[in-house]
Amino acid sequence: MSLALRRDVYCLRAPGITIGQVKQPDSDPLSAVRYSCLYWVDYLLKCQSIEDTIRDLKGSDQVYSFLCQYFLYWLEALSLLNSMSEGIVMIQKLEDLEFSISPGLSAFIHDARRFAVSTRSIIEQAPLQAYCSALVFAPEKSIFPLVPSFTPSTKSSPSSPDFTKTHLRPSHYHTSIVLSAT
């Protein structure tokens, strides 16, 4: 997956392009990793006992490194594959493992779930918004602004103070989806 996942994998170029406007390229860069994108967590969990999986993940930075580098790319790919819900379930499965000895991975997975849940509707409708409005409106206490690959190029809007208030905010101010904010 790490060879195929990248920012704007379908070369859409415009963050306001909705999933309905996306045309799958003739040479689909996600075709080789479609299955992996959807089932890598299940394979990780089923390849050995839960205790062995937790022990191996604590001693290895592979999952943590992958998530730090490719998390937003993975969310974009899940959006393009119409599978954001499945992605959130996979993140929840990882979070359920409780990595008490690996606080960095545990914090990242916990924050990743909250981020994915709170930005799901945005990213589902416009895949490239994973890099724009989803990050701009990410709570300040989110781990994502601390990870250089997740920092948006311009962050002109104030962040929300925390995830609980972000996804409970009334949405009566807008009657339709915001496709781009420039």
PDB file of C-alpha atoms in Angstrom:
ATOM      1  CA  MET A   1       0.000   0.000   0.000  1.00  0.00           C
ATOM      2  CA  SER A   2       2.793   2.402   0.802  1.00  0.00           C
ATOM      3  CA  LEU A   3       3.898   2.378  -2.844  1.00  0.00           C
ATOM      4  CA  ALA A   4       0.428   3.208  -4.193  1.00  0.00           C
ATOM      5  CA  LEU A   5      -1.044   5.560  -1.608  1.00  0.00           C
ATOM      6  CA  ARG A   6      -0.249   9.226  -2.140  1.00  0.00           C
ATOM      7  CA  ARG A   7      -1.936  12.584  -1.989  1.00  0.00           C
ATOM      8  CA  ASP A   8      -4.439  13.109  -4.822  1.00  0.00           C
ATOM      9  CA  VAL A   9      -3.958   9.570  -6.112  1.00  0.00           C
ATOM     10  CA  TYR A  10      -6.496  10.126  -8.944  1.00  0.00           C
ATOM     11  CA  CYS A  11      -4.962  13.515  -9.933  1.00  0.00           C
ATOM     12  CA  LEU A  12      -8.222  15.345  -9.250  1.00  0.00           C
ATOM     13  CA  ARG A  13      -6.280  18.534  -8.458  1.00  0.00           C
ATOM     14  CA  ALA A  14      -9.303  20.438  -7.096  1.00  0.00           C
ATOM     15  CA  PRO A  15     -10.297  19.825  -3.476  1.00  0.00           C
ATOM     16  CA  GLY A  16     -13.919  20.709  -4.257  1.00  0.00           C
ATOM     17  CA  ILE A  17     -14.467  17.779  -6.624  1.00  0.00           C
ATOM     18  CA  THR A  18     -17.177  15.578  -5.175  1.00  0.00           C
ATOM     19  CA  ILE A  19     -17.165  11.802  -5.231  1.00  0.00           C
ATOM     20  CA  GLY A  20     -19.938  11.910  -7.843  1.00  0.00           C
ATOM     21  CA  GLN A  21     -17.662  13.862 -10.190  1.00  0.00           C
ATOM     22  CA  VAL A  22     -14.734  11.479  -9.822  1.00  0.00           C
ATOM     23  CA  LYS A  23     -13.963   9.316 -12.824  1.00  0.00           C
ATOM     24  CA  GLN A  24     -11.838   6.279 -12.117  1.00  0.00           C
ATOM     25  CA  PRO A  25      -8.651   6.522 -14.218  1.00  0.00           C
ATOM     26  CA  ASP A  26      -8.082   3.916 -16.938  1.00  0.00           C
ATOM     27  CA  SER A  27      -4.943   2.860 -15.138  1.00  0.00           C
ATOM     28  CA  ASP A  28      -6.384   2.909 -11.619  1.00  0.00           C
ATOM     29  CA  PRO A  29      -3.560   3.332  -9.089  1.00  0.00           C
ATOM     30  CA  LEU A  30      -5.821   1.881  -6.389  1.00  0.00           C
ATOM     31  CA  SER A  31      -6.663  -1.326  -8.248  1.00  0.00           C
ATOM     32  CA  ALA A  32      -3.586  -3.142  -6.925  1.00  0.00           C
ATOM     33  CA  VAL A  33      -4.211  -2.063  -3.318  1.00  0.00           C
ATOM     34  CA  ARG A  34      -8.016  -1.986  -3.144  1.00  0.00           C
ATOM     35  CA  TYR A  35      -8.213  -5.240  -1.182  1.00  0.00           C
ATOM     36  CA  SER A  36      -5.344  -4.266   1.111  1.00  0.00           C
ATOM     37  CA  CYS A  37      -6.905  -0.881   1.871  1.00  0.00           C
ATOM     38  CA  LEU A  38     -10.086  -2.582   2.972  1.00  0.00           C
ATOM     39  CA  TYR A  39      -8.723  -5.590   4.882  1.00  0.00           C
ATOM     40  CA  TRP A  40      -5.200  -4.924   6.190  1.00  0.00           C
ATOM     41  CA  VAL A  41      -6.376  -4.532   9.781  1.00  0.00           C
ATOM     42  CA  ASP A  42      -8.363  -7.771   9.657  1.00  0.00           C
ATOM     43  CA  TYR A  43      -5.303  -9.650   8.399  1.00  0.00           C
ATOM     44  CA  LEU A  44      -3.145  -8.028  11.049  1.00  0.00           C
ATOM     45  CA  LEU A  45      -5.536  -9.178  13.756  1.00  0.00           C
ATOM     46  CA  LYS A  46      -6.186 -12.683  12.407  1.00  0.00           C
ATOM     47  CA  CYS A  47      -2.638 -13.677  11.554  1.00  0.00           C
ATOM     48  CA  GLN A  48      -1.930 -14.534  15.194  1.00  0.00           C
ATOM     49  CA  SER A  49      -3.471 -14.305  18.649  1.00  0.00           C
ATOM     50  CA  ILE A  50      -4.488 -10.875  19.962  1.00  0.00           C
ATOM     51  CA  GLU A  51      -1.787 -11.082  22.639  1.00  0.00           C
ATOM     52  CA  ASP A  52       0.890 -11.849  20.028  1.00  0.00           C
ATOM     53  CA  THR A  53      -0.385  -9.055  17.793  1.00  0.00           C
ATOM     54  CA  ILE A  54      -0.245  -6.530  20.641  1.00  0.00           C
ATOM     55  CA  ARG A  55       3.246  -7.699  21.631  1.00  0.00           C
ATOM     56  CA  ASP A  56       4.509  -7.498  18.043  1.00  0.00           C
ATOM     57  CA  LEU A  57       3.011  -4.059  17.480  1.00  0.00           C
ATOM     58  CA  LYS A  58       4.527  -2.757  20.709  1.00  0.00           C
ATOM     59  CA  GLY A  59       7.960  -3.922  19.611  1.00  0.00           C
ATOM     60  CA  SER A  60       7.595  -2.721  16.042  1.00  0.00           C
ATOM     61  CA  ASP A  61       6.978   0.739  14.707  1.00  0.00           C
ATOM     62  CA  GLN A  62       5.687  -0.499  11.340  1.00  0.00           C
ATOM     63  CA  VAL A  63       1.994   0.208  11.943  1.00  0.00           C
ATOM     64  CA  TYR A  64       2.720   3.480  13.743  1.00  0.00           C
ATOM     65  CA  SER A  65       5.091   4.601  10.969  1.00  0.00           C
ATOM     66  CA  PHE A  66       2.588   3.598   8.294  1.00  0.00           C
ATOM     67  CA  LEU A  67      -0.237   5.491   9.978  1.00  0.00           C
ATOM     68  CA  CYS A  68       1.892   8.579  10.602  1.00  0.00           C
ATOM     69  CA  GLN A  69       2.931   8.736   6.974  1.00  0.00           C
ATOM     70  CA  TYR A  70      -0.109   7.404   5.106  1.00  0.00           C
ATOM     71  CA  PHE A  71      -3.198   7.926   7.262  1.00  0.00           C
ATOM     72  CA  LEU A  72      -4.700  10.783   5.234  1.00  0.00           C
ATOM     73  CA  TYR A  73      -3.766   9.068   1.966  1.00  0.00           C
ATOM     74  CA  TRP A  74      -5.542   5.967   3.232  1.00  0.00           C
ATOM     75  CA  LEU A  75      -8.648   8.019   4.123  1.00  0.00           C
ATOM     76  CA  GLU A  76      -8.616   9.555   0.641  1.00  0.00           C
ATOM     77  CA  ALA A  77      -8.369   6.080  -0.893  1.00  0.00           C
ATOM     78  CA  LEU A  78     -11.211   4.817   1.306  1.00  0.00           C
ATOM     79  CA  SER A  79     -13.340   7.720   0.136  1.00  0.00           C
ATOM     80  CA  LEU A  80     -12.554   6.960  -3.500  1.00  0.00           C
ATOM     81  CA  LEU A  81     -13.465   3.325  -2.813  1.00  0.00           C
ATOM     82  CA  ASN A  82     -16.720   4.411  -1.113  1.00  0.00           C
ATOM     83  CA  SER A  83     -15.516   2.690   2.056  1.00  0.00           C
ATOM     84  CA  MET A  84     -15.103   5.339   4.765  1.00  0.00           C
ATOM     85  CA  SER A  85     -17.429   3.415   7.099  1.00  0.00           C
ATOM     86  CA  GLU A  86     -15.251   0.317   6.790  1.00  0.00           C
ATOM     87  CA  GLY A  87     -12.181   2.444   7.527  1.00  0.00           C
ATOM     88  CA  ILE A  88     -13.689   3.753  10.744  1.00  0.00           C
ATOM     89  CA  VAL A  89     -14.495   0.184  11.797  1.00  0.00           C
ATOM     90  CA  MET A  90     -10.863  -0.817  11.104  1.00  0.00           C
ATOM     91  CA  ILE A  91      -9.565   2.081  13.204  1.00  0.00           C
ATOM     92  CA  GLN A  92     -11.937   1.049  16.005  1.00  0.00           C
ATOM     93  CA  LYS A  93     -10.583  -2.507  15.860  1.00  0.00           C
ATOM     94  CA  LEU A  94      -7.053  -1.164  16.285  1.00  0.00           C
ATOM     95  CA  GLU A  95      -8.142   1.095  19.123  1.00  0.00           C
ATOM     96  CA  ASP A  96      -9.765  -1.858  20.899  1.00  0.00           C
ATOM     97  CA  LEU A  97      -6.341  -3.519  21.208  1.00  0.00           C
ATOM     98  CA  GLU A  98      -5.333  -1.022  23.924  1.00  0.00           C
ATOM     99  CA  PHE A  99      -1.642  -0.396  23.367  1.00  0.00           C
ATOM    100  CA  SER A 100      -0.790   0.603  26.943  1.00  0.00           C
ATOM    101  CA  ILE A 101       2.964   0.097  26.492  1.00  0.00           C
ATOM    102  CA  SER A 102       3.031   2.026  23.203  1.00  0.00           C
ATOM    103  CA  PRO A 103       1.551   5.409  24.152  1.00  0.00           C
ATOM    104  CA  GLY A 104       2.446   7.049  20.822  1.00  0.00           C
ATOM    105  CA  LEU A 105       0.600   4.440  18.765  1.00  0.00           C
ATOM    106  CA  SER A 106      -2.295   4.368  21.217  1.00  0.00           C
ATOM    107  CA  ALA A 107      -2.687   8.160  21.131  1.00  0.00           C
ATOM    108  CA  PHE A 108      -2.439   8.218  17.352  1.00  0.00           C
ATOM    109  CA  ILE A 109      -5.067   5.515  16.868  1.00  0.00           C
ATOM    110  CA  HIS A 110      -7.395   7.128  19.395  1.00  0.00           C
ATOM    111  CA  ASP A 111      -7.047  10.508  17.667  1.00  0.00           C
ATOM    112  CA  ALA A 112      -7.322   8.888  14.226  1.00  0.00           C
ATOM    113  CA  ARG A 113     -10.690   7.387  15.140  1.00  0.00           C
ATOM    114  CA  ARG A 114     -12.008  10.679  16.492  1.00  0.00           C
ATOM    115  CA  PHE A 115     -10.689  12.531  13.443  1.00  0.00           C
ATOM    116  CA  ALA A 116     -12.172  10.029  10.975  1.00  0.00           C
ATOM    117  CA  VAL A 117     -15.553  10.003  12.707  1.00  0.00           C
ATOM    118  CA  SER A 118     -15.778  13.794  12.953  1.00  0.00           C
ATOM    119  CA  THR A 119     -14.664  14.415   9.340  1.00  0.00           C
ATOM    120  CA  ARG A 120     -16.256  11.393   7.715  1.00  0.00           C
ATOM    121  CA  SER A 121     -19.064  13.222   5.930  1.00  0.00           C
ATOM    122  CA  ILE A 122     -16.667  15.803   4.481  1.00  0.00           C
ATOM    123  CA  ILE A 123     -14.165  13.237   3.196  1.00  0.00           C
ATOM    124  CA  GLU A 124     -16.867  10.862   1.931  1.00  0.00           C
ATOM    125  CA  GLN A 125     -18.328  13.604  -0.249  1.00  0.00           C
ATOM    126  CA  ALA A 126     -15.086  15.212  -1.432  1.00  0.00           C
ATOM    127  CA  PRO A 127     -11.998  12.969  -1.028  1.00  0.00           C
ATOM    128  CA  LEU A 128      -9.386  15.740  -1.231  1.00  0.00           C
ATOM    129  CA  GLN A 129     -11.006  17.570   1.656  1.00  0.00           C
ATOM    130  CA  ALA A 130      -8.994  15.196   3.854  1.00  0.00           C
ATOM    131  CA  TYR A 131      -6.126  17.624   3.270  1.00  0.00           C
ATOM    132  CA  CYS A 132      -8.096  20.856   3.407  1.00  0.00           C
ATOM    133  CA  SER A 133     -11.146  21.566   5.517  1.00  0.00           C
ATOM    134  CA  ALA A 134     -10.859  18.353   7.526  1.00  0.00           C
ATOM    135  CA  LEU A 135      -7.448  19.452   8.818  1.00  0.00           C
ATOM    136  CA  VAL A 136      -8.283  23.140   9.050  1.00  0.00           C
ATOM    137  CA  PHE A 137     -11.177  22.350  11.355  1.00  0.00           C
ATOM    138  CA  ALA A 138      -9.343  19.625  13.263  1.00  0.00           C
ATOM    139  CA  PRO A 139      -9.307  20.361  16.967  1.00  0.00           C
ATOM    140  CA  GLU A 140      -6.170  22.017  18.309  1.00  0.00           C
ATOM    141  CA  LYS A 141      -5.595  19.148  20.722  1.00  0.00           C
ATOM    142  CA  SER A 142      -5.566  16.722  17.824  1.00  0.00           C
ATOM    143  CA  ILE A 143      -2.306  14.886  17.216  1.00  0.00           C
ATOM    144  CA  PHE A 144      -2.553  15.553  13.463  1.00  0.00           C
ATOM    145  CA  PRO A 145      -1.333  19.172  13.476  1.00  0.00           C
ATOM    146  CA  LEU A 146       1.764  17.880  15.299  1.00  0.00           C
ATOM    147  CA  VAL A 147       2.622  15.444  12.508  1.00  0.00           C
ATOM    148  CA  PRO A 148       4.355  17.395   9.689  1.00  0.00           C
ATOM    149  CA  SER A 149       2.765  15.393   6.853  1.00  0.00           C
ATOM    150  CA  PHE A 150      -0.703  16.334   8.140  1.00  0.00           C
ATOM    151  CA  THR A 151      -0.180  20.069   8.445  1.00  0.00           C
ATOM    152  CA  PRO A 152      -2.291  21.902   5.875  1.00  0.00           C
ATOM    153  CA  SER A 153      -0.424  24.388   3.704  1.00  0.00           C
ATOM    154  CA  THR A 154      -2.578  27.222   4.985  1.00  0.00           C
ATOM    155  CA  LYS A 155      -4.364  27.184   8.272  1.00  0.00           C
ATOM    156  CA  SER A 156      -6.271  30.441   8.352  1.00  0.00           C
ATOM    157  CA  SER A 157      -9.335  29.319  10.296  1.00  0.00           C
ATOM    158  CA  PRO A 158      -9.225  28.758  14.035  1.00  0.00           C
ATOM    159  CA  SER A 159      -9.349  25.135  15.149  1.00  0.00           C
ATOM    160  CA  SER A 160     -12.051  23.742  17.345  1.00  0.00           C
ATOM    161  CA  PRO A 161     -11.026  23.194  20.945  1.00  0.00           C
ATOM    162  CA  ASP A 162     -11.886  19.503  21.078  1.00  0.00           C
ATOM    163  CA  PHE A 163     -13.551  16.676  19.143  1.00  0.00           C
ATOM    164  CA  THR A 164     -16.626  16.397  21.322  1.00  0.00           C
ATOM    165  CA  LYS A 165     -17.676  19.966  20.567  1.00  0.00           C
ATOM    166  CA  THR A 166     -16.664  19.740  16.907  1.00  0.00           C
ATOM    167  CA  HIS A 167     -19.077  17.031  15.885  1.00  0.00           C
ATOM    168  CA  LEU A 168     -21.915  18.277  18.089  1.00  0.00           C
ATOM    169  CA  ARG A 169     -21.929  21.801  16.664  1.00  0.00           C
ATOM    170  CA  PRO A 170     -25.306  22.692  15.076  1.00  0.00           C
ATOM    171  CA  SER A 171     -25.225  22.711  11.303  1.00  0.00           C
ATOM    172  CA  HIS A 172     -28.232  24.942  10.683  1.00  0.00           C
ATOM    173  CA  TYR A 173     -25.995  27.658   9.213  1.00  0.00           C
ATOM    174  CA  HIS A 174     -25.431  25.750   5.973  1.00  0.00           C
ATOM    175  CA  THR A 175     -28.103  24.115   3.908  1.00  0.00           C
ATOM    176  CA  SER A 176     -25.754  22.461   1.425  1.00  0.00           C
ATOM    177  CA  ILE A 177     -22.257  20.981   1.334  1.00  0.00           C
ATOM    178  CA  VAL A 178     -19.291  23.342   1.227  1.00  0.00           C
ATOM    179  CA  LEU A 179     -17.141  22.077  -1.617  1.00  0.00           C
ATOM    180  CA  SER A 180     -14.253  24.482  -1.314  1.00  0.00           C
ATOM    181  CA  ALA A 181     -13.120  27.292   0.924  1.00  0.00           C
ATOM    182  CA  THR A 182     -10.479  29.483  -0.648  1.00  0.00           C
TER     183      THR A 182
END
